[in-house]
Amino acid sequence: MRYVKLSAENFSPFFEALKELGKIYGPVKRNSTYTFVQVDNVKELSLDYTRTILPPKKFFVKPRDKLFRLKKENWEDIKDGESFVLFGVHSCDIHGLKILDKVYLGDPPDPYYKSRRENAFIVGISCMPDEYCFCKSLGTDFAMDGFDLFLHELPDGWLVRVGSVKGHEVVWENQELFEEVTEEDLKHFKEFEEKRAKAFKRSLNKEGLADILDLAFNSQVWKKYAEKCLGCGNCTLVCPTCRCYEVCDNWIRAYEAVRERRYDSCFMPTHGLVAGGHNFRPTRLDRFRHRYYCKSYFDPSAGFNCVGCGRCDEFCPARIEHVRVLEEVREGLL
Amino acid sequence: MNPYQSYDAKIIEIRELTSREKLFTLRFTDREVEEGFTFKPGQFVIVDLRGYGEFPISLCSPPTRKPIQLCIRRAGRLTRFIHKFGEGDSVGIRGPYGNGFPLEKMEGANLILVAGGLGMAPLRSVLWYAIDTGKFEKIYLFYGTKSYEDILFRDEIIYLLKHGEKLNCHVKLAYEVETPSCIYLEKGFSEKVCKGVVTDLFRGEEFDVNNSYALICGPPVMYKFVIRELLDRGLSPGRIYMTLERRMKCGIGKCGHCVVGTSVSMKYICKDGPVFTYWDALSTRGLI
Ligand SMILES: Cc1cc2nc3c(=O)[nH]c(=O)nc-3n(C[C@H](O)[C@H](O)[C@H](O)COP(=O)(O)OP(=O)(O)OC[C@H]3O[C@@H](n4cnc5c(N)ncnc54)[C@H](O)[C@@H]3O)c2cc1C
Ligand code: SF4
Ligand code: SF4
Ligand code: FES
């Protein structure tokens, strides 16, 4: 990895330089929450944000996504090939994208997702946890790859990790903005990380978790929470690793239709419904449990399907807490 | 190449099999696609009614014969729509998808095909593949149907009831609703046709469990009963293959609809299946 330093006064020129790569999307405060939107000026950015409602997956798997346009009986691909910059992505969300990559870039790759991934320039940014974060216990609190540049906050600027060839190119072409990293900077970097590690309030015990959950299939805890759950599907919409979609064809003119996919949620009763009325997950309990199984599925090569971002907790209207449910299921079994 | 893009295929023949099922014979418009299209019994395609939607359907013809055929039950919105299509109309087809039955592995062994209702569709592909290639010891087909009127591929089934043994193929049929036609059929083939459910057909049948494979397809409730019957006879779970169904949208492991299992084992029916062994069912909750 290459490390360089970006001083505080060069931050704005650096941001301007990134515009070469395309539109820049970054975290902006909207009322009491944050969202990734197009940003023209560094002043609009909220770099100390906690989490956005929708994770950056919305740029790769769009809430509504047009795939094909039907013209004269033939489908034409709808391509969106513009390069763009995602500025200020937290480590957990970078891990979230890596989990999506496993699915969408796996054979056969999804061409829409793939081109957006290739067109994106990702600038990570260090963060401080709030009461919902538990990424540290999942090992997703630090990104080793999956970004082009990663900015770590220093008292007088940023320590920048260069994570890709594209990242190198940007640093190379804007050499005048960067300096060598000093011993002092490294000391500050280390201090920041230590302070951050101590700031986590929530943690998930993942020891044997996958097996314990499987054994607890009939646990009363699932039932208790399924009764509390409103089945609204918020937790799946905001999750950086949830990616179920539904497909619809819509006629827009007499001779023109579009095929569109949009977010679906395993909390919807139709998710497992097939023709003839058979439903493979008929009850709220089946659906509630399924989500926890899906998020806690453990892939030896990729880890869990949850990155501990805390979104599902923050945005659950029934105040159901992910870690709490899992801990109770564990306690109920042991 | 966009994996969601379907190829244009022309419906060259439509046969009414029952009041609910039609058999569509299709040929790809592009010659190269038509010639290059190969598949394994047990695989499926996604039918694209462009502008209306897509749905998955098993290939019900054997890979040894062209053109391809799909047996489609009128079950919901899109299948009702395709039942209105006529010969000469065209649809989109993408695939084939799924793993299919590992028939190479079964060569030289007995095949016990157990079909319930529409489950006959994918197993017909195995049946004729096995007959056409002659690579298997003996083929058993145990087919459970609601009534005489619901028998899929009735002409083929009656032909095999009559002449099957010459083709190394032993066919038996169970029906649930008694009608004059059934009774007539039962009289003609008293040893092969009976009133009852598909497991009743196992009665009186002997097969070498060390040299047989069972291939099952039917409605969700059927699996447990059939599997119990086969296990009782000593067939190893690894020799029991079943093909399963789930809601599907993409067919290639992206949309998440067909995912089953728990934190230790999750499977995509579209990609890891739709064919699974009983070992898979034992290690993946919710598979059957
Ligand atoms: C691997 C596989 C093989 C199949 N093979 C056959 C076959 O050979 N013959 C046959 O008649 N049917 C088969 N089916 C079932 C067939 O896919 C459904 O009957 C069909 O999707 C119903 O669509 P619809 O629009 O008419 O129904 P609706 O109820 O209006 O369904 C709307 C949509 O939901 C989805 N859906 C609904 N039911 C099913 C289902 N059972 N499986 C998957 N997706 C579903 C589809 O995307 C469908 O377009 C198979 C299903 C699977 C998964
Ligand atoms: S399950 Fe909750 S905490 Fe985990 S990644 Fe999804 S939204 Fe974040
Ligand atoms: S956000 Fe909360 S209430 Fe809504 S489906 Fe998820 S767990 Fe249930
Ligand atoms: S059908 Fe989409 S994941 Fe299996």
XYZ file of C-alpha atoms and ligand atoms in Angstrom:
695
model
C 0.000 0.000 0.000
C 1.179 3.519 -0.673
C 0.566 6.163 1.999
C 0.581 9.900 1.357
C -0.582 12.905 3.252
C -3.195 15.417 2.214
C -2.965 18.595 4.240
C -6.117 20.346 5.415
C -5.588 23.287 3.076
C -5.261 20.973 0.095
C -8.498 19.185 0.825
C -10.623 21.501 -1.269
C -8.307 21.461 -4.316
C -8.190 17.687 -4.029
C -11.978 17.547 -4.084
C -12.003 19.821 -7.131
C -9.438 17.602 -8.843
C -11.712 14.590 -8.393
C -14.292 16.277 -10.601
C -12.110 15.199 -13.517
C -13.410 11.695 -12.851
C -17.093 12.579 -13.077
C -19.903 13.639 -10.804
C -19.119 13.460 -7.120
C -21.586 11.969 -4.651
C -20.989 12.442 -0.962
C -22.735 12.429 2.425
C -24.930 15.451 3.058
C -27.108 16.233 6.045
C -30.849 16.281 5.428
C -32.839 17.221 8.524
C -31.630 14.736 11.102
C -30.320 12.091 8.704
C -27.687 11.811 6.023
C -27.815 10.829 2.395
C -25.416 10.427 -0.501
C -26.197 13.060 -3.106
C -24.332 14.913 -5.791
C -21.999 17.475 -4.248
C -20.351 20.407 -6.025
C -18.597 22.049 -3.160
C -16.744 20.615 -0.156
C -18.796 22.863 2.097
C -21.892 20.790 1.380
C -20.261 17.616 2.681
C -20.894 16.265 6.178
C -17.701 14.363 6.693
C -18.475 13.521 10.306
C -21.696 11.740 9.354
C -22.711 8.547 11.128
C -24.574 6.616 8.442
C -26.810 7.395 5.511
C -30.287 5.861 5.324
C -29.636 4.101 2.026
C -26.109 2.713 1.776
C -23.949 3.338 -1.306
C -25.409 0.156 -2.812
C -28.034 2.497 -4.286
C -25.494 3.564 -6.906
C -24.870 -0.016 -8.039
C -28.161 -1.773 -7.369
C -30.623 1.029 -7.849
C -33.938 1.132 -6.012
C -35.524 1.182 -9.463
C -33.384 0.125 -12.323
C -34.302 0.033 -15.986
C -32.677 -2.909 -17.747
C -34.184 -3.114 -21.200
C -36.315 -1.103 -23.515
C -38.602 -2.995 -25.847
C -38.623 -1.537 -29.322
C -40.295 -3.284 -32.234
C -40.398 -6.608 -30.387
C -36.718 -6.486 -29.492
C -35.094 -5.691 -26.211
C -32.420 -3.041 -26.205
C -30.029 -2.818 -23.320
C -30.247 0.379 -21.314
C -26.690 1.350 -20.517
C -25.505 3.949 -18.071
C -21.794 4.204 -18.548
C -20.855 7.421 -16.766
C -17.917 7.520 -14.404
C -18.565 8.929 -10.951
C -16.933 9.411 -7.582
C -18.330 8.163 -4.297
C -16.750 10.394 -1.739
C -16.579 9.579 1.959
C -17.592 5.943 2.164
C -17.197 4.256 5.545
C -15.303 1.027 5.917
C -18.423 -1.035 6.698
C -20.076 0.149 3.481
C -16.971 -0.742 1.501
C -17.259 -4.233 2.981
C -20.941 -4.180 2.071
C -20.034 -3.568 -1.558
C -17.558 -6.428 -1.448
C -20.351 -8.739 -0.308
C -22.548 -7.504 -3.156
C -19.616 -8.107 -5.518
C -19.628 -11.778 -4.588
C -23.184 -12.051 -5.800
C -23.294 -9.657 -8.713
C -19.847 -10.271 -10.145
C -20.034 -14.026 -9.620
C -20.504 -16.084 -12.741
C -22.333 -14.891 -14.814
C -21.612 -11.273 -13.907
C -24.492 -8.821 -13.848
C -23.527 -6.356 -16.599
C -25.311 -3.358 -15.062
C -23.663 -3.779 -11.698
C -20.312 -4.583 -13.244
C -20.150 -1.477 -15.389
C -21.142 0.735 -12.461
C -18.477 -0.839 -10.287
C -15.904 -0.235 -12.981
C -17.061 3.343 -13.407
C -16.964 4.213 -9.736
C -14.053 5.849 -7.967
C -14.375 5.200 -4.256
C -12.901 7.436 -1.621
C -13.184 5.946 1.843
C -13.164 7.993 5.006
C -12.460 7.181 8.644
C -15.301 7.453 11.134
C -16.259 7.299 14.783
C -18.854 4.728 15.878
C -22.154 5.700 17.420
C -24.421 3.606 19.662
C -25.591 1.404 16.781
C -22.268 0.393 15.217
C -20.900 -3.094 15.742
C -18.624 -3.436 12.730
C -15.585 -3.986 14.917
C -16.826 -7.361 16.094
C -17.363 -8.431 12.487
C -13.945 -7.283 11.315
C -15.454 -4.797 8.887
C -14.282 -1.701 10.742
C -11.191 -1.431 8.593
C -11.014 -1.822 4.829
C -7.905 -3.360 3.333
C -9.218 -3.140 -0.212
C -12.335 -2.246 -2.137
C -11.494 1.476 -2.383
C -9.345 3.688 -4.580
C -8.273 6.118 -1.891
C -8.973 6.008 1.829
C -8.748 9.165 3.944
C -7.873 8.854 7.624
C -8.424 11.926 9.721
C -5.353 13.619 11.212
C -5.276 16.793 13.322
C -3.949 18.782 10.361
C -5.262 16.886 7.350
C -5.575 13.334 6.119
C -3.455 10.237 5.871
C -4.336 8.743 2.508
C -4.079 5.077 1.694
C -3.871 4.339 -2.024
C -5.843 1.189 -2.779
C -5.905 0.810 -6.542
C -4.256 1.750 -9.800
C -6.930 4.381 -10.348
C -6.082 5.753 -6.914
C -2.390 5.850 -7.797
C -3.188 7.727 -10.974
C -5.086 10.426 -9.134
C -2.241 10.898 -6.648
C 0.301 10.854 -9.464
C -1.482 13.464 -11.493
C -1.993 15.741 -8.501
C 1.397 15.313 -6.884
C 1.538 18.928 -5.792
C -1.351 18.301 -3.371
C 0.302 15.463 -1.477
C 3.218 15.150 0.910
C 5.202 12.345 2.423
C 3.818 10.844 5.601
C 5.855 11.751 8.692
C 6.461 9.861 11.926
C 4.205 12.383 13.578
C 1.348 11.580 11.178
C 1.721 7.871 11.861
C 1.539 8.552 15.571
C -1.692 10.468 15.080
C -3.090 7.769 12.823
C -2.388 5.179 15.503
C -3.929 7.339 18.201
C -7.059 7.822 16.150
C -7.460 4.104 15.581
C -6.982 3.360 19.262
C -9.489 5.982 20.288
C -11.921 4.623 17.751
C -11.516 1.034 18.875
C -12.437 2.111 22.406
C -15.489 4.028 21.255
C -17.550 0.986 20.246
C -20.494 0.460 22.547
C -22.033 -2.536 20.914
C -20.536 -5.834 19.923
C -21.756 -9.081 18.477
C -20.461 -12.364 19.762
C -19.889 -14.237 16.537
C -18.287 -17.256 18.154
C -20.030 -20.276 16.641
C -22.883 -17.991 15.653
C -23.852 -19.685 12.394
C -24.170 -23.095 14.028
C -25.921 -21.799 17.105
C -28.549 -20.089 14.995
C -29.102 -23.189 12.923
C -29.591 -25.238 16.078
C -32.003 -22.632 17.427
C -34.400 -22.966 14.528
C -37.357 -23.519 16.848
C -36.320 -20.909 19.406
C -39.132 -18.956 21.039
C -37.048 -15.827 20.582
C -37.772 -15.771 16.841
C -41.433 -15.995 17.670
C -41.295 -13.237 20.250
C -39.641 -10.819 17.840
C -41.673 -11.872 14.818
C -44.726 -10.769 16.777
C -43.160 -7.409 17.488
C -41.973 -6.918 13.913
C -44.247 -4.892 11.632
C -43.056 -6.626 8.489
C -42.343 -3.256 6.902
C -39.104 -4.362 5.249
C -37.209 -1.206 6.236
C -34.345 -3.256 7.606
C -33.800 -4.925 4.241
C -34.061 -1.731 2.207
C -31.399 0.055 4.239
C -29.053 -2.912 4.586
C -25.861 -2.577 2.522
C -25.826 -6.311 1.821
C -29.528 -6.967 1.087
C -30.118 -7.144 -2.619
C -33.274 -9.083 -3.436
C -35.045 -7.649 -6.426
C -38.322 -8.026 -8.260
C -38.714 -7.522 -12.013
C -41.601 -5.857 -13.838
C -42.329 -5.024 -17.424
C -44.135 -1.737 -17.978
C -45.650 -0.350 -21.147
C -44.846 3.300 -21.571
C -46.343 3.712 -25.030
C -48.357 1.509 -27.338
C -45.219 0.042 -28.859
C -42.666 0.635 -26.168
C -42.102 -1.149 -22.879
C -39.345 -1.179 -20.301
C -38.176 -3.985 -18.070
C -37.366 -2.652 -14.660
C -36.104 -4.232 -11.488
C -36.649 -2.793 -8.057
C -35.800 -3.619 -4.476
C -37.760 -6.471 -3.032
C -37.739 -7.616 0.566
C -37.955 -11.081 2.076
C -40.357 -9.519 4.583
C -43.010 -9.189 1.898
C -45.505 -12.055 1.925
C -45.151 -12.364 -1.859
C -41.422 -13.071 -1.682
C -41.847 -16.830 -1.618
C -45.296 -17.046 -3.163
C -45.698 -19.134 -6.299
C -48.511 -19.589 -8.763
C -51.354 -21.636 -7.392
C -51.048 -19.954 -4.006
C -48.325 -22.048 -2.380
C -46.067 -19.920 -0.195
C -42.674 -21.267 0.823
C -42.442 -18.724 3.677
C -46.060 -18.164 4.632
C -45.756 -16.621 8.109
C -44.108 -13.504 9.524
C -42.061 -15.868 11.667
C -40.700 -17.698 8.601
C -39.752 -14.425 6.994
C -38.286 -12.817 10.091
C -36.094 -15.827 10.799
C -35.040 -16.072 7.181
C -33.574 -12.588 7.240
C -31.498 -13.362 10.320
C -30.288 -16.561 8.722
C -29.387 -14.735 5.551
C -27.493 -11.965 7.376
C -25.700 -14.434 9.628
C -24.890 -16.865 6.860
C -21.227 -17.578 7.148
C -19.202 -18.011 4.000
C -15.707 -19.194 4.915
C -14.210 -17.111 2.121
C -16.199 -13.935 2.772
C -17.491 -13.957 6.331
C -20.997 -12.967 7.362
C -23.563 -11.175 5.244
C -23.776 -8.395 7.817
C -21.192 -5.663 8.189
C -22.470 -4.201 11.450
C -23.429 -0.793 10.077
C -26.347 -0.467 12.497
C -28.826 0.768 9.877
C -31.404 -1.916 10.535
C -31.510 -0.903 14.195
C -31.625 2.813 13.643
C -34.400 2.624 11.066
C -36.583 -0.132 12.543
C -39.914 1.375 13.606
C -40.436 -1.505 16.065
C -37.052 -0.824 17.677
C -35.874 -4.356 17.113
C -32.135 -4.589 17.644
C -30.146 -6.942 15.486
C -27.459 -7.828 18.016
C -29.993 -8.203 20.788
C -32.079 -10.689 18.816
C -29.010 -12.771 18.043
C -27.799 -12.664 21.627
C -31.192 -13.723 22.932
C -31.370 -16.587 20.493
C -27.933 -17.647 21.682
C -28.935 -17.398 25.333
C -32.138 -19.279 24.708
C -30.166 -22.187 23.345
C -27.268 -22.381 25.767
C -23.176 -10.665 -23.504
C -26.027 -9.708 -21.213
C -27.160 -12.825 -19.322
C -30.670 -11.397 -18.938
C -31.105 -11.064 -22.695
C -33.333 -13.747 -24.161
C -33.134 -15.220 -27.630
C -36.054 -15.063 -29.972
C -37.778 -18.420 -30.464
C -40.713 -19.298 -32.651
C -43.530 -21.510 -31.468
C -43.732 -24.099 -34.208
C -46.311 -26.369 -32.633
C -48.772 -26.260 -29.767
C -50.421 -29.391 -28.427
C -53.104 -29.440 -25.811
C -52.099 -32.070 -23.262
C -54.884 -31.537 -20.745
C -57.334 -28.745 -20.055
C -54.585 -26.949 -18.094
C -51.352 -27.922 -19.810
C -50.069 -27.257 -23.283
C -46.941 -28.502 -24.961
C -45.006 -25.838 -26.839
C -42.448 -26.838 -29.418
C -39.983 -24.051 -30.077
C -37.191 -23.270 -32.473
C -34.717 -20.431 -32.021
C -34.887 -17.927 -34.837
C -31.124 -17.576 -34.990
C -29.666 -20.705 -36.581
C -26.472 -20.592 -34.601
C -28.372 -20.361 -31.340
C -30.632 -23.225 -32.378
C -27.681 -25.437 -33.250
C -25.636 -24.451 -30.240
C -28.376 -24.955 -27.651
C -27.542 -27.948 -25.487
C -28.779 -28.884 -22.049
C -29.093 -31.633 -19.474
C -32.357 -33.202 -18.355
C -33.483 -31.366 -15.222
C -32.371 -27.951 -16.441
C -34.834 -25.173 -17.099
C -35.184 -22.056 -19.209
C -36.737 -18.671 -18.544
C -39.535 -17.819 -20.943
C -39.676 -14.132 -21.757
C -43.045 -12.702 -22.783
C -41.510 -9.437 -23.848
C -43.313 -6.516 -22.333
C -45.233 -8.726 -19.874
C -42.680 -10.643 -17.824
C -40.684 -13.831 -17.443
C -41.160 -17.239 -15.813
C -39.115 -20.421 -15.407
C -40.084 -23.676 -17.140
C -38.308 -27.034 -17.230
C -37.153 -28.424 -20.512
C -39.402 -31.416 -21.012
C -37.922 -32.780 -24.218
C -34.743 -34.844 -24.074
C -31.435 -33.337 -25.228
C -31.278 -36.152 -27.766
C -34.144 -34.631 -29.725
C -34.690 -31.292 -31.347
C -36.470 -28.913 -31.312
C -37.015 -28.169 -27.654
C -40.350 -28.562 -25.917
C -41.889 -26.944 -22.863
C -44.944 -28.194 -21.060
C -46.666 -25.205 -19.517
C -49.500 -25.279 -17.006
C -51.924 -22.387 -16.956
C -51.254 -21.298 -13.387
C -51.180 -17.515 -13.180
C -50.904 -14.304 -15.103
C -48.148 -15.087 -17.586
C -48.853 -18.744 -18.106
C -52.475 -17.829 -18.816
C -51.192 -15.351 -21.365
C -48.907 -17.774 -23.185
C -51.800 -20.214 -23.455
C -53.370 -17.649 -25.795
C -50.353 -17.673 -28.098
C -50.608 -19.457 -31.420
C -48.272 -21.360 -33.706
C -45.992 -18.902 -35.469
C -45.895 -16.497 -32.526
C -42.589 -15.923 -30.885
C -41.287 -15.620 -27.341
C -37.894 -15.023 -25.770
C -35.943 -17.870 -24.197
C -32.873 -17.646 -22.006
C -30.964 -20.456 -20.378
C -30.525 -23.313 -19.907
C -30.154 -22.825 -16.173
C -29.595 -24.997 -13.152
C -27.490 -28.068 -12.616
C -29.677 -30.793 -14.144
C -29.465 -34.483 -13.214
C -25.943 -35.927 -13.231
C -26.938 -38.697 -15.626
C -23.359 -39.503 -16.725
C -22.814 -40.737 -13.205
C -25.872 -42.976 -13.379
C -24.978 -44.803 -16.581
C -25.317 -48.542 -16.243
C -27.636 -48.259 -13.245
C -31.406 -48.483 -12.881
C -33.291 -45.217 -12.978
C -36.375 -44.963 -10.815
C -38.346 -41.948 -11.967
C -41.046 -40.860 -9.550
C -43.357 -38.182 -10.912
C -46.350 -36.472 -9.368
C -48.593 -34.304 -11.522
C -46.644 -31.650 -13.367
C -43.448 -33.273 -12.071
C -43.752 -35.455 -15.140
C -42.499 -32.540 -17.263
C -38.802 -32.505 -16.263
C -38.761 -36.278 -15.824
C -40.005 -36.796 -19.376
C -36.715 -35.300 -20.470
C -34.841 -37.931 -18.445
C -37.158 -40.694 -19.592
C -36.637 -40.190 -23.313
C -32.972 -39.377 -22.902
C -32.528 -42.706 -21.117
C -34.525 -44.592 -23.742
C -32.789 -42.866 -26.649
C -29.259 -43.424 -25.383
C -29.791 -46.929 -24.002
C -27.087 -46.281 -21.438
C -29.055 -47.393 -18.402
C -29.873 -50.772 -16.955
C -33.611 -50.466 -16.532
C -35.912 -47.463 -16.385
C -38.814 -47.422 -13.956
C -41.411 -44.699 -14.193
C -43.861 -44.357 -11.305
C -46.322 -41.661 -12.167
C -49.049 -40.376 -9.889
C -51.814 -38.297 -11.416
C -55.116 -36.875 -10.234
C -57.306 -38.382 -12.916
C -57.197 -39.859 -16.378
C -57.787 -36.390 -17.809
C -54.713 -35.066 -16.018
C -52.239 -37.586 -17.395
C -49.533 -35.616 -19.149
C -48.227 -37.072 -22.407
C -51.030 -39.621 -22.244
C -50.256 -41.122 -25.638
C -46.630 -41.693 -24.661
C -47.575 -43.152 -21.298
C -50.064 -45.572 -22.859
C -47.525 -46.492 -25.497
C -44.990 -47.288 -22.786
C -47.542 -49.221 -20.738
C -47.957 -51.387 -23.821
C -44.483 -51.554 -25.285
C -42.225 -50.198 -22.547
C -40.603 -53.494 -21.593
C -39.141 -53.750 -25.103
C -37.411 -50.445 -24.435
C -36.256 -51.576 -21.003
C -38.802 -49.266 -19.517
C -41.271 -50.275 -16.828
C -44.091 -47.765 -16.473
C -46.733 -47.663 -13.738
C -49.534 -45.229 -13.141
C -51.576 -44.289 -10.063
C -54.676 -42.148 -10.291
C -56.758 -40.655 -7.502
C -60.131 -39.949 -9.068
C -62.007 -42.857 -10.510
C -63.517 -42.314 -13.957
C -64.612 -44.795 -16.627
C -61.431 -44.131 -18.606
C -59.256 -45.040 -15.616
C -61.108 -48.209 -14.958
C -60.738 -49.103 -18.607
C -57.005 -48.420 -18.403
C -56.701 -50.411 -15.206
C -58.443 -53.376 -16.839
C -56.024 -53.254 -19.732
C -52.925 -53.016 -17.559
C -54.005 -54.555 -14.303
C -50.459 -54.893 -12.995
C -49.397 -51.402 -13.910
C -52.310 -49.092 -13.222
C -54.041 -48.664 -9.913
C -56.100 -46.259 -7.883
C -53.990 -44.629 -5.212
C -50.999 -42.389 -4.721
C -47.596 -42.677 -6.285
C -46.029 -44.550 -3.352
C -48.587 -47.334 -3.860
C -46.802 -48.116 -7.120
C -43.712 -49.299 -5.275
C -45.625 -52.293 -3.955
C -44.385 -55.513 -5.444
C -41.409 -53.869 -7.097
C -37.887 -55.064 -6.428
C -34.776 -53.214 -7.437
C -31.130 -53.507 -6.604
C -30.618 -50.558 -4.251
C -26.882 -50.652 -4.844
C -27.326 -50.110 -8.522
C -30.257 -47.718 -8.690
C -30.883 -44.012 -8.567
C -34.218 -42.396 -7.798
C -35.184 -39.158 -9.530
C -38.182 -37.411 -8.027
C -40.299 -34.473 -9.091
C -43.733 -33.507 -7.860
C -45.678 -31.187 -5.618
C -43.995 -30.179 -2.303
C -46.013 -32.646 -0.209
C -44.919 -35.641 -2.250
C -41.213 -35.612 -1.421
C -41.378 -36.757 2.180
C -43.539 -39.773 1.415
C -41.567 -40.904 -1.588
C -38.247 -40.411 0.144
C -39.372 -42.393 3.168
C -40.400 -45.235 0.877
C -37.025 -45.222 -0.869
C -35.023 -45.002 2.358
C -37.043 -47.878 3.824
C -35.973 -49.958 0.903
C -32.351 -49.174 1.644
C -31.572 -46.665 -1.066
C -28.762 -44.392 0.060
C -29.607 -40.660 0.458
C -26.917 -39.929 -2.099
C -28.825 -41.925 -4.691
C -32.018 -39.983 -4.182
C -32.257 -36.987 -6.481
C -35.094 -34.537 -6.491
C -35.832 -31.448 -8.486
C -37.362 -28.535 -6.609
C -39.316 -25.416 -7.300
C -39.257 -21.925 -5.805
C -40.313 -18.491 -6.873
C -37.732 -17.297 -9.368
C -36.949 -14.071 -11.124
C -33.405 -14.144 -12.434
C -32.494 -17.819 -12.735
C -28.813 -17.046 -12.187
C -28.350 -16.473 -8.476
C -28.863 -12.713 -8.250
C -32.434 -11.819 -7.293
C -32.499 -13.763 -4.022
C -35.984 -15.204 -4.411
C -35.095 -18.867 -4.534
C -32.664 -18.858 -1.601
C -33.330 -21.450 1.103
C -31.504 -22.634 4.180
C -30.002 -21.178 7.323
C -26.805 -19.610 8.580
C -24.753 -22.752 7.979
C -26.026 -23.736 4.575
C -27.819 -21.540 2.097
C -28.621 -22.702 -1.396
C -29.919 -21.084 -4.524
C -32.496 -23.374 -6.085
C -31.802 -21.771 -9.485
C -28.036 -22.171 -9.436
C -27.127 -24.876 -6.933
C -30.239 -26.822 -8.019
C -32.979 -27.325 -8.966
C -31.672 -30.890 -8.601
C -30.536 -31.893 -5.113
C -29.796 -35.159 -3.336
C -31.309 -36.163 -0.059
C -27.958 -35.379 1.582
C -28.544 -31.758 0.590
C -32.012 -31.884 2.121
C -30.516 -33.179 5.365
C -27.983 -30.370 5.553
C -30.099 -27.499 4.267
C -33.212 -26.635 6.230
C -36.290 -25.781 4.242
C -35.153 -27.483 1.062
C -38.084 -29.893 1.191
C -37.189 -24.717 -11.926
C -38.651 -24.582 -12.253
C -39.192 -25.341 -13.256
C -40.548 -25.220 -13.574
N -41.029 -26.005 -14.578
C -42.323 -25.874 -14.940
C -42.833 -26.644 -16.022
O -42.139 -27.447 -16.654
N -44.114 -26.452 -16.355
C -44.934 -25.567 -15.693
O -46.096 -25.447 -16.059
N -44.475 -24.851 -14.650
C -43.187 -24.982 -14.261
N -42.722 -24.208 -13.218
C -43.649 -23.302 -12.530
C -43.805 -22.005 -13.322
O -42.615 -21.286 -13.259
C -44.938 -21.152 -12.745
O -46.145 -21.815 -12.956
C -44.995 -19.785 -13.424
O -43.905 -18.999 -13.035
C -46.253 -19.054 -13.070
O -46.191 -17.769 -13.645
P -47.486 -16.879 -13.795
O -47.069 -15.529 -14.215
O -48.456 -17.579 -14.658
O -48.062 -16.900 -12.318
P -48.246 -15.729 -11.259
O -48.805 -16.355 -10.053
O -48.983 -14.605 -11.881
O -46.738 -15.356 -10.919
C -46.054 -14.142 -11.082
C -44.568 -14.402 -11.147
O -44.118 -15.057 -9.966
C -43.141 -16.004 -10.263
N -43.626 -17.367 -10.008
C -44.897 -17.710 -9.736
N -44.995 -19.034 -9.547
C -43.782 -19.547 -9.680
C -43.249 -20.851 -9.588
N -44.010 -21.917 -9.331
N -41.943 -21.013 -9.760
C -41.165 -19.955 -10.013
N -41.595 -18.689 -10.140
C -42.898 -18.485 -9.970
C -42.841 -15.844 -11.722
O -41.783 -14.945 -11.904
C -44.129 -15.328 -12.257
O -44.007 -14.712 -13.461
C -41.381 -24.322 -12.866
C -40.837 -23.572 -11.845
C -39.491 -23.684 -11.530
C -38.920 -22.865 -10.432
S -28.019 -6.505 8.958
Fe -28.223 -4.441 9.833
S -26.228 -4.015 10.760
Fe -25.959 -5.771 9.391
S -25.281 -4.864 7.470
Fe -27.511 -5.069 7.324
S -28.310 -3.087 8.031
Fe -26.155 -3.182 8.662
S -37.468 -2.779 10.075
Fe -38.096 -3.725 12.037
S -40.341 -3.829 11.913
Fe -39.625 -3.461 9.819
S -39.428 -5.541 8.951
Fe -37.408 -5.007 9.786
S -37.426 -5.883 11.869
Fe -39.583 -5.807 11.176
S -34.001 -17.114 -9.196
Fe -32.945 -15.287 -8.679
S -31.559 -16.052 -7.184
Fe -32.476 -17.862 -7.885
